[in-house]
Structure formats: structure tokens, C-alpha cells
CSV table of C-alpha atoms in Angstrom, one decimal:
chain,number,residue,atom,x,y,z
A,1,MET,CA,17.9,-14.8,39.8
A,2,GLN,CA,20.2,-15.0,42.8
A,3,GLN,CA,18.8,-13.8,46.0
A,4,LEU,CA,20.7,-13.1,49.3
A,5,ASN,CA,19.5,-11.7,52.6
A,6,ASP,CA,21.5,-9.3,54.8
A,7,ALA,CA,23.9,-9.1,51.9
A,8,PRO,CA,27.0,-6.8,51.9
A,9,LEU,CA,27.0,-4.0,49.3
A,10,ALA,CA,30.5,-2.6,49.8
A,11,PRO,CA,32.1,-5.3,47.5
A,12,LEU,CA,29.7,-4.0,44.7
A,13,THR,CA,31.1,-0.5,44.8
A,14,THR,CA,34.4,1.0,43.8
A,15,PHE,CA,34.6,2.8,47.1
A,16,ARG,CA,34.3,-0.5,48.9
A,17,LEU,CA,32.1,1.2,51.4
A,18,GLY,CA,28.6,0.8,52.8
A,19,GLY,CA,26.5,-1.5,54.9
A,20,PRO,CA,24.4,-4.5,53.9
A,21,ALA,CA,21.0,-4.6,52.0
A,22,THR,CA,18.1,-6.3,53.6
A,23,ARG,CA,17.9,-8.3,50.3
A,24,LEU,CA,20.2,-8.5,47.3
A,25,VAL,CA,18.8,-9.7,44.0
A,26,THR,CA,21.2,-10.3,41.0
A,27,ALA,CA,19.4,-10.3,37.7
A,28,THR,CA,21.1,-11.6,34.5
A,29,THR,CA,18.2,-11.0,32.0
A,30,ASP,CA,16.0,-8.0,31.2
A,31,ASP,CA,13.0,-10.1,32.3
A,32,GLU,CA,14.6,-10.8,35.6
A,33,VAL,CA,15.3,-7.1,36.1
A,34,ILE,CA,11.7,-6.2,35.3
A,35,ALA,CA,10.3,-9.0,37.6
A,36,ALA,CA,12.5,-7.8,40.5
A,37,VAL,CA,11.4,-4.2,40.0
A,38,ARG,CA,7.7,-5.1,39.8
A,39,GLU,CA,7.9,-7.2,42.9
A,40,ALA,CA,9.5,-4.4,44.9
A,41,ASP,CA,7.0,-1.9,43.6
A,42,ALA,CA,4.0,-4.1,44.3
A,43,SER,CA,5.1,-4.7,47.9
A,44,GLY,CA,6.1,-1.1,48.5
A,45,THR,CA,9.7,-2.2,49.2
A,46,PRO,CA,12.4,0.5,48.7
A,47,LEU,CA,14.6,-0.4,45.6
A,48,LEU,CA,18.2,0.4,45.0
A,49,VAL,CA,19.5,-0.3,41.5
A,50,ILE,CA,23.3,-1.2,41.3
A,51,GLY,CA,25.3,-1.6,38.1
A,52,GLY,CA,29.0,-1.3,38.3
A,53,GLY,CA,28.8,0.6,41.7
A,54,SER,CA,31.3,3.2,40.5
A,55,ASN,CA,29.0,6.2,41.2
A,56,LEU,CA,27.6,5.1,44.6
A,57,VAL,CA,28.1,6.3,48.2
A,58,ILE,CA,26.2,3.9,50.4
A,59,GLY,CA,25.7,4.7,54.1
A,60,ASP,CA,27.3,2.6,56.8
A,61,LYS,CA,23.9,1.4,57.9
A,62,GLY,CA,23.3,-0.1,54.5
A,63,PHE,CA,20.0,-0.2,52.6
A,64,ASP,CA,16.7,-1.2,54.2
A,65,GLY,CA,15.1,-2.7,51.1
A,66,THR,CA,15.9,-4.6,47.9
A,67,ALA,CA,19.2,-3.9,46.2
A,68,LEU,CA,19.0,-5.0,42.5
A,69,HIS,CA,22.3,-5.8,40.9
A,70,ILE,CA,22.0,-5.6,37.2
A,71,ALA,CA,24.4,-8.2,35.7
A,72,THR,CA,22.9,-8.5,32.2
A,73,GLN,CA,25.1,-9.1,29.2
A,74,GLY,CA,24.8,-8.2,25.5
A,75,PHE,CA,27.0,-6.5,22.9
A,76,ALA,CA,25.5,-6.3,19.5
A,77,LEU,CA,27.0,-4.4,16.5
A,78,ASP,CA,25.1,-3.8,13.3
A,79,GLY,CA,27.2,-1.7,11.0
A,80,THR,CA,27.8,1.5,13.0
A,81,ARG,CA,24.9,0.8,15.4
A,82,LEU,CA,25.7,-0.6,18.8
A,83,GLU,CA,23.4,-2.0,21.4
A,84,LEU,CA,24.6,-2.8,24.9
A,85,ALA,CA,22.8,-4.5,27.8
A,86,ALA,CA,22.8,-2.4,30.9
A,87,GLY,CA,25.1,-4.8,32.8
A,88,GLU,CA,27.9,-4.8,30.2
A,89,VAL,CA,31.2,-3.6,31.6
A,90,TRP,CA,31.6,-0.2,30.0
A,91,THR,CA,35.4,-0.1,29.5
A,92,ASP,CA,35.3,-3.5,27.9
A,93,ALA,CA,32.6,-2.4,25.5
A,94,VAL,CA,34.7,0.7,24.5
A,95,ALA,CA,37.6,-1.6,23.8
A,96,ARG,CA,35.5,-3.8,21.6
A,97,THR,CA,34.2,-0.8,19.5
A,98,VAL,CA,37.8,0.3,19.0
A,99,GLU,CA,38.8,-3.2,17.8
A,100,ALA,CA,35.8,-3.0,15.4
A,101,GLY,CA,37.2,0.3,14.0
A,102,LEU,CA,34.3,2.5,15.2
A,103,ALA,CA,34.7,5.9,16.6
A,104,GLY,CA,32.7,8.0,19.1
A,105,ILE,CA,33.4,6.6,22.5
A,106,GLU,CA,37.1,5.8,22.4
A,107,CYS,CA,38.0,8.7,24.7
A,108,LEU,CA,35.6,7.2,27.3
A,109,ALA,CA,38.0,4.3,27.8
A,110,GLY,CA,38.8,3.3,31.4
A,111,ILE,CA,35.7,4.7,33.0
A,112,PRO,CA,34.5,2.2,35.5
A,113,GLY,CA,30.9,1.0,35.8
A,114,SER,CA,28.3,-0.5,33.6
A,115,ALA,CA,26.8,0.6,30.3
A,116,GLY,CA,23.4,1.2,31.8
A,117,ALA,CA,24.7,3.9,34.0
A,118,THR,CA,26.2,6.0,31.2
A,119,PRO,CA,23.1,7.7,30.0
A,120,ILE,CA,21.9,8.4,33.6
A,121,GLN,CA,24.9,10.5,34.4
A,122,ASN,CA,25.6,11.5,30.8
A,123,VAL,CA,29.1,10.1,31.3
A,124,GLY,CA,31.8,12.1,29.7
A,125,ALA,CA,35.6,12.6,29.8
A,126,TYR,CA,38.4,13.9,27.6
A,127,GLY,CA,36.1,15.8,25.2
A,128,GLN,CA,33.4,13.1,24.7
A,129,ASP,CA,30.0,12.7,26.3
A,130,VAL,CA,27.7,9.7,25.7
A,131,SER,CA,24.9,12.2,24.8
A,132,ALA,CA,26.7,12.7,21.5
A,133,THR,CA,26.4,9.0,20.4
A,134,VAL,CA,23.4,7.6,22.4
A,135,THR,CA,20.5,7.2,19.9
A,136,GLU,CA,18.0,5.4,22.2
A,137,VAL,CA,17.6,4.1,25.7
A,138,VAL,CA,15.4,1.1,26.5
A,139,ALA,CA,14.1,1.3,30.0
A,140,TYR,CA,11.4,-0.1,32.3
A,141,ASP,CA,9.1,2.8,33.3
A,142,ARG,CA,8.0,2.1,36.8
A,143,ARG,CA,5.2,4.7,36.6
A,144,ALA,CA,3.6,3.3,33.4
A,145,GLU,CA,4.6,-0.3,34.4
A,146,GLU,CA,5.9,-1.0,30.9
A,147,THR,CA,9.1,-1.1,28.8
A,148,VAL,CA,9.7,2.1,26.9
A,149,THR,CA,12.2,3.4,24.3
A,150,LEU,CA,13.4,6.9,24.7
A,151,THR,CA,15.1,8.9,21.9
A,152,ASN,CA,18.2,11.0,22.5
A,153,ALA,CA,16.0,14.1,22.7
A,154,GLU,CA,13.7,12.5,25.2
A,155,CYS,CA,16.7,11.6,27.4
A,156,ALA,CA,17.1,15.4,28.1
A,157,PHE,CA,20.8,15.3,28.3
A,158,SER,CA,22.8,18.1,29.9
A,159,TYR,CA,26.2,18.3,31.7
A,160,ARG,CA,26.3,15.1,33.9
A,161,HIS,CA,22.6,15.0,33.9
A,162,SER,CA,19.6,13.4,32.1
A,163,ARG,CA,15.9,12.6,32.4
A,164,PHE,CA,16.9,9.5,34.3
A,165,LYS,CA,18.9,11.3,36.9
A,166,ASP,CA,16.1,13.9,37.2
A,167,GLN,CA,13.5,11.1,37.8
A,168,PRO,CA,15.6,8.5,39.7
A,169,ASP,CA,12.7,6.5,40.9
A,170,ARG,CA,10.9,6.2,37.5
A,171,TYR,CA,13.2,4.5,35.0
A,172,VAL,CA,15.4,1.4,35.2
A,173,VAL,CA,17.7,1.3,32.2
A,174,LEU,CA,17.7,-2.1,30.3
A,175,ARG,CA,19.6,-1.4,27.1
A,176,VAL,CA,21.5,1.5,25.5
A,177,ARG,CA,21.8,2.1,21.8
A,178,PHE,CA,24.6,4.1,20.1
A,179,GLY,CA,25.3,5.5,16.7
A,180,LEU,CA,29.0,5.3,16.1
A,181,GLU,CA,31.2,6.4,13.1
A,182,ASP,CA,33.3,4.5,10.7
A,183,ALA,CA,36.2,6.8,10.0
A,184,ASP,CA,38.5,4.2,8.4
A,185,GLY,CA,40.1,3.3,11.8
A,186,MET,CA,40.5,6.9,12.9
A,187,SER,CA,39.1,8.5,16.0
A,188,ALA,CA,36.5,11.2,16.3
A,189,PRO,CA,38.1,14.7,16.2
A,190,ILE,CA,40.2,15.2,19.3
A,191,ALA,CA,38.3,17.8,21.3
A,192,TYR,CA,40.1,18.0,24.7
A,193,PRO,CA,43.3,20.1,24.9
A,194,GLU,CA,45.1,17.7,27.3
A,195,THR,CA,44.4,14.7,25.0
A,196,ALA,CA,45.6,16.7,22.0
A,197,ARG,CA,48.8,17.7,23.8
A,198,ALA,CA,49.5,14.1,24.9
A,199,LEU,CA,48.9,12.9,21.3
A,200,GLY,CA,51.0,15.7,19.8
A,201,VAL,CA,48.2,16.9,17.6
A,202,GLU,CA,46.0,19.9,17.2
A,203,ALA,CA,42.4,20.0,18.6
A,204,GLY,CA,40.1,18.8,15.8
A,205,ASP,CA,42.7,16.3,14.4
A,206,ARG,CA,42.0,12.6,14.2
A,207,VAL,CA,44.4,9.8,15.2
A,208,PRO,CA,44.2,6.1,15.0
A,209,LEU,CA,41.5,4.7,17.3
A,210,ALA,CA,43.8,2.5,19.3
A,211,GLN,CA,46.2,5.4,19.9
A,212,ALA,CA,43.4,7.6,21.2
A,213,ARG,CA,42.2,4.9,23.6
A,214,GLU,CA,45.6,4.0,24.9
A,215,THR,CA,46.5,7.7,25.4
A,216,VAL,CA,43.3,8.3,27.4
A,217,LEU,CA,43.9,5.1,29.5
A,218,ARG,CA,47.5,6.4,30.3
A,219,LEU,CA,46.2,9.8,31.2
A,220,ARG,CA,43.5,8.3,33.4
A,221,ALA,CA,45.9,5.9,35.1
A,222,GLY,CA,48.2,8.8,35.9
A,223,LYS,CA,45.3,10.3,37.9
A,224,GLY,CA,44.3,7.1,39.6
A,225,MET,CA,41.1,6.9,37.4
A,226,VAL,CA,41.6,3.4,36.1
A,227,LEU,CA,40.6,0.7,38.6
A,228,ASP,CA,43.5,-1.2,40.3
A,229,PRO,CA,42.7,-3.2,43.4
A,230,ALA,CA,46.3,-2.7,44.6
A,231,ASP,CA,46.1,1.1,44.3
A,232,HIS,CA,44.1,2.9,47.0
A,233,ASP,CA,44.0,6.0,44.8
A,234,THR,CA,41.5,4.0,42.7
A,235,TRP,CA,39.3,3.1,45.6
A,236,SER,CA,37.0,6.0,44.7
A,237,ALA,CA,34.1,7.1,42.5
A,238,GLY,CA,36.4,9.0,40.2
A,239,SER,CA,35.5,12.7,40.1
A,240,PHE,CA,33.7,13.3,43.4
A,241,PHE,CA,32.4,16.8,42.5
A,242,THR,CA,31.0,18.2,39.2
A,243,ASN,CA,32.6,21.2,37.6
A,244,PRO,CA,30.6,24.3,38.6
A,245,ILE,CA,28.7,26.2,35.9
A,246,LEU,CA,28.3,29.8,36.8
A,247,THR,CA,26.2,32.6,35.3
A,248,ASN,CA,28.2,35.5,33.9
A,249,GLU,CA,27.4,37.5,37.0
A,250,GLU,CA,28.5,34.7,39.3
A,251,PHE,CA,31.7,34.2,37.4
A,252,ALA,CA,32.5,37.9,37.7
A,253,ALA,CA,32.1,37.7,41.5
A,254,PHE,CA,34.1,34.5,41.6
A,255,ARG,CA,36.9,36.2,39.6
A,256,GLU,CA,37.1,39.0,42.2
A,257,ARG,CA,37.4,36.4,44.9
A,258,VAL,CA,40.2,34.7,43.0
A,259,THR,CA,42.1,38.0,42.7
A,260,ALA,CA,41.6,38.8,46.4
A,261,ARG,CA,42.9,35.4,47.5
A,262,LEU,CA,45.6,34.6,44.9
A,263,GLY,CA,46.6,37.9,43.4
A,264,ALA,CA,46.0,39.8,40.2
A,265,ASP,CA,47.9,37.4,38.0
A,266,ALA,CA,45.8,34.4,39.1
A,267,LYS,CA,43.6,33.1,36.3
A,268,ALA,CA,40.8,30.6,37.1
A,269,PRO,CA,40.0,28.0,34.4
A,270,ALA,CA,37.1,29.2,32.3
A,271,PHE,CA,35.1,27.4,29.7
A,272,PRO,CA,32.2,29.2,28.0
A,273,VAL,CA,28.8,27.4,28.1
A,274,GLY,CA,26.6,29.2,25.7
A,275,ASP,CA,26.4,33.0,25.9
A,276,HIS,CA,25.4,33.4,29.6
A,277,SER,CA,27.4,30.8,31.6
A,278,THR,CA,30.9,29.7,32.3
A,279,LYS,CA,32.2,26.4,33.6
A,280,THR,CA,35.2,26.3,35.9
A,281,SER,CA,37.3,23.5,37.3
A,282,ALA,CA,36.3,21.8,40.6
A,283,ALA,CA,39.8,20.3,40.8
A,284,TRP,CA,41.4,23.8,40.5
A,285,LEU,CA,39.0,25.1,43.2
A,286,ILE,CA,39.9,22.3,45.6
A,287,ASP,CA,43.6,22.7,45.1
A,288,LYS,CA,43.6,26.5,45.5
A,289,ALA,CA,41.4,26.3,48.6
A,290,GLY,CA,44.3,24.3,50.2
A,291,PHE,CA,43.2,20.7,49.7
A,292,VAL,CA,46.2,19.4,47.8
A,293,LYS,CA,46.8,15.9,46.5
A,294,GLY,CA,47.0,13.4,49.4
A,295,TYR,CA,45.3,15.8,51.8
A,296,GLY,CA,44.0,14.2,55.0
A,297,SER,CA,45.4,12.1,57.8
A,298,GLY,CA,42.6,9.6,58.3
A,299,PRO,CA,41.4,6.6,56.4
A,300,ALA,CA,39.6,8.7,53.8
A,301,ARG,CA,41.9,11.2,51.9
A,302,ILE,CA,42.2,13.1,48.7
A,303,SER,CA,43.9,11.0,46.0
A,304,THR,CA,47.7,11.4,45.8
A,305,LYS,CA,47.2,11.6,42.0
A,306,HIS,CA,44.2,13.9,41.5
A,307,THR,CA,42.5,16.5,43.8
A,308,LEU,CA,39.0,15.7,42.4
A,309,ALA,CA,39.0,12.1,43.8
A,310,LEU,CA,38.2,11.3,47.4
A,311,THR,CA,39.5,7.8,48.3
A,312,ASN,CA,39.2,5.0,50.8
A,313,ARG,CA,42.7,4.1,52.0
A,314,GLY,CA,41.5,0.7,53.0
A,315,GLU,CA,39.9,1.1,56.4
A,316,ALA,CA,37.5,4.0,55.9
A,317,THR,CA,33.9,4.1,56.7
A,318,THR,CA,31.3,6.1,54.7
A,319,GLU,CA,31.2,8.6,57.5
A,320,ASP,CA,34.9,9.1,57.2
A,321,LEU,CA,34.5,9.8,53.5
A,322,LEU,CA,31.6,12.2,54.0
A,323,ALA,CA,33.5,14.1,56.7
A,324,LEU,CA,36.3,14.8,54.2
A,325,ALA,CA,33.8,15.7,51.5
A,326,ARG,CA,32.1,18.2,53.8
A,327,GLU,CA,35.4,19.7,54.8
A,328,VAL,CA,36.3,20.2,51.1
A,329,VAL,CA,32.9,21.7,50.3
A,330,ALA,CA,33.1,24.2,53.2
A,331,GLY,CA,36.7,25.1,52.4
A,332,VAL,CA,35.9,25.9,48.7
A,333,ARG,CA,32.8,27.8,49.7
A,334,ASP,CA,34.7,29.9,52.2
A,335,ALA,CA,37.6,30.6,49.7
A,336,PHE,CA,35.6,31.3,46.6
A,337,GLY,CA,31.9,31.5,47.3
A,338,ILE,CA,31.1,28.4,45.3
A,339,THR,CA,29.3,25.4,46.7
A,340,LEU,CA,30.6,22.1,45.1
A,341,VAL,CA,28.0,19.5,44.2
A,342,ASN,CA,28.8,15.8,44.6
A,343,GLU,CA,28.7,13.7,41.5
A,344,PRO,CA,28.2,10.2,43.0
A,345,VAL,CA,24.7,9.2,44.1
A,346,THR,CA,24.3,9.0,47.9
A,347,VAL,CA,22.2,6.3,49.5
A,348,GLY,CA,21.0,6.7,53.1
A,349,VAL,CA,23.4,9.6,53.6
A,350,ALA,CA,23.8,13.2,52.4
A,351,LEU,CA,26.5,15.9,52.3
């Protein structure tokens, strides 16, 4: 294990923001991960687990404790079964499954971060969520002080949520196992309308795996959602807010607010979630509340490519970012009566 004191954390995040950690440990094996966690727990030292850093907002004062950077490696295919070490670069792993002719995660191409983070957030995009393919998660249970294997059902997946996110101080993900599909080189059925339009097919159709992956990468890049050090629109955590899920009563009240603000012809995005809830678009809410692409005059601004991404233009602090986020949350609440919820994990700070 590599250990550093007073170590900068900003370079380990896609925002490139945040102060130093009292101690930074980089672990390259599962045993090293477990040893670092046990040491911190035994001494009562606060612990921050970092994978790819693509879903973290760290305060300017940093982290007073041990930051554990998981840098484990491991990609193992057995037929359609895939096992990834937590530290594997997610987008590289997706590319390798496509090369192997296996479907199920091809539309999750280009998402930054590590494999170990995917079940925590139930990562999803363009019609796919990892909850549809994750079969098991191997994790260190800090409460039981042992390694455990959780089934898909035990992960308690829901929209951008899981058992791991619900109990953030209990589990440290070590390995993630997936069940993929051999569809003779074809993708899973295309489920997302934007992807289907870009591919020129109908929802439910299949396309060659490589074509699906390349199309998603192109769509993501057009929104600044594929990491590029030279493009400040990608100095972000991707989508900063989750899409609100409203009860039928809440959605009816929201629709009235939309009509009052935008006119009778305005139609808010609506995606049924079961019989009693509707999901709407956070990006649409932000835009219609007046926060357009490129909004802001300081070092933290809304992306010029996508209203859902808040970005560091190169000289921002975490407080700059949070000030912008709070402005957006207040503006959307005033306009539509909906309080947006941040998707990234905040460390030492809060909206």
C-alpha cells in the first residue's frame, strides 16, 4: 500500500476540487483494502472511500481522516458471467465486454468512475441500469467485520439508489459480478428513445454492439459527459441532480405550476413509475427555471453542453460550485415547487 500524509484529493476527482486528506492510502488488492478499512475502524479514524472520484464533491477544507483510494484491478469473463474488481475503470470494462460480444452494459459506455461505484449508485444511462445485470456484489461488511456476498435482491436497487448508498458507512465494495447476454454480437433491446432516434431504429430493436456503444459515446460527448482534460464542460460529476419522482398528486400540482409559468401548451416531461408515481426531467426543470446552458459568470458554471452538469471552469473552489448548486435548487423550487436532490456524494459540505 502507498501512504501519503496531507495528500491532495482534488486530482482524484473529476471536478478537480477539494482540500487534502490527513492521510491517503492507495490499495491495489482486496486484502489491502480490507486492512486499511480495519485499521481506520479500529482506531476510530474517519474513512473516505474513493474509486474513480466521478461522484464526489469534497469540501475545500479537505477530509480529516483516512482517504482510501481503491485501485484494484481484475477483469474475468466466464461465458456470460463477468467479475470486475472494484478499482477497474468502468468505461474500459464496458469496451471489453463489447469486444467480447456480450450485451447488457453497452449503453453505459463513457460513464466515468470505477466498477465498484456502479452498484452503489445503481448507475444508469440511455435505458440501462446496472441493477438489470448485477448478479452479486462482494463487499467488506464493516459492522460484521467480514467479507460478504450480496445477491441482486439483497442490494435493494432502486432509481440511483441501493443498500450500499442507504448504509454508506457499512459496506466497502470489493468486486461486482454481472450476468450478460450473448446475442450473437447484437445489443440488448434499445430502450431509450434518444438512442433509438440516433440509431435510426425503433425502441426494442437490437443493433450491433459496437454501433450501440459508439452511438452512446457520441451522444454523451455532445453533452460534455465523456472525460476530456481539455474540455472544462467535462470537469464535472456528470448529472448533478437526480430526476425527481413525484406522486400522482404532486405531479398534478406541478403541472399546474408549469401551465401558470409557461402557458397552457407547455408539457413537462413525464415518465410513469408504477401506478402511483411519475418521473420528470431535472434538466428540463433547470432550463425552464432560467438556468440555461453556460449559465453563470464565475469559475463554476452550468455546462455549455448540458444544463444538468455543473462544471469547474478551471479556477473554481468547492464553495463556488455549491453556491451555484444552491442557486439552481432555489430557482427550480420557486418556479415549480420541486426541490432537486444532488446526485454526487458530498464530503464535509452540504447543499
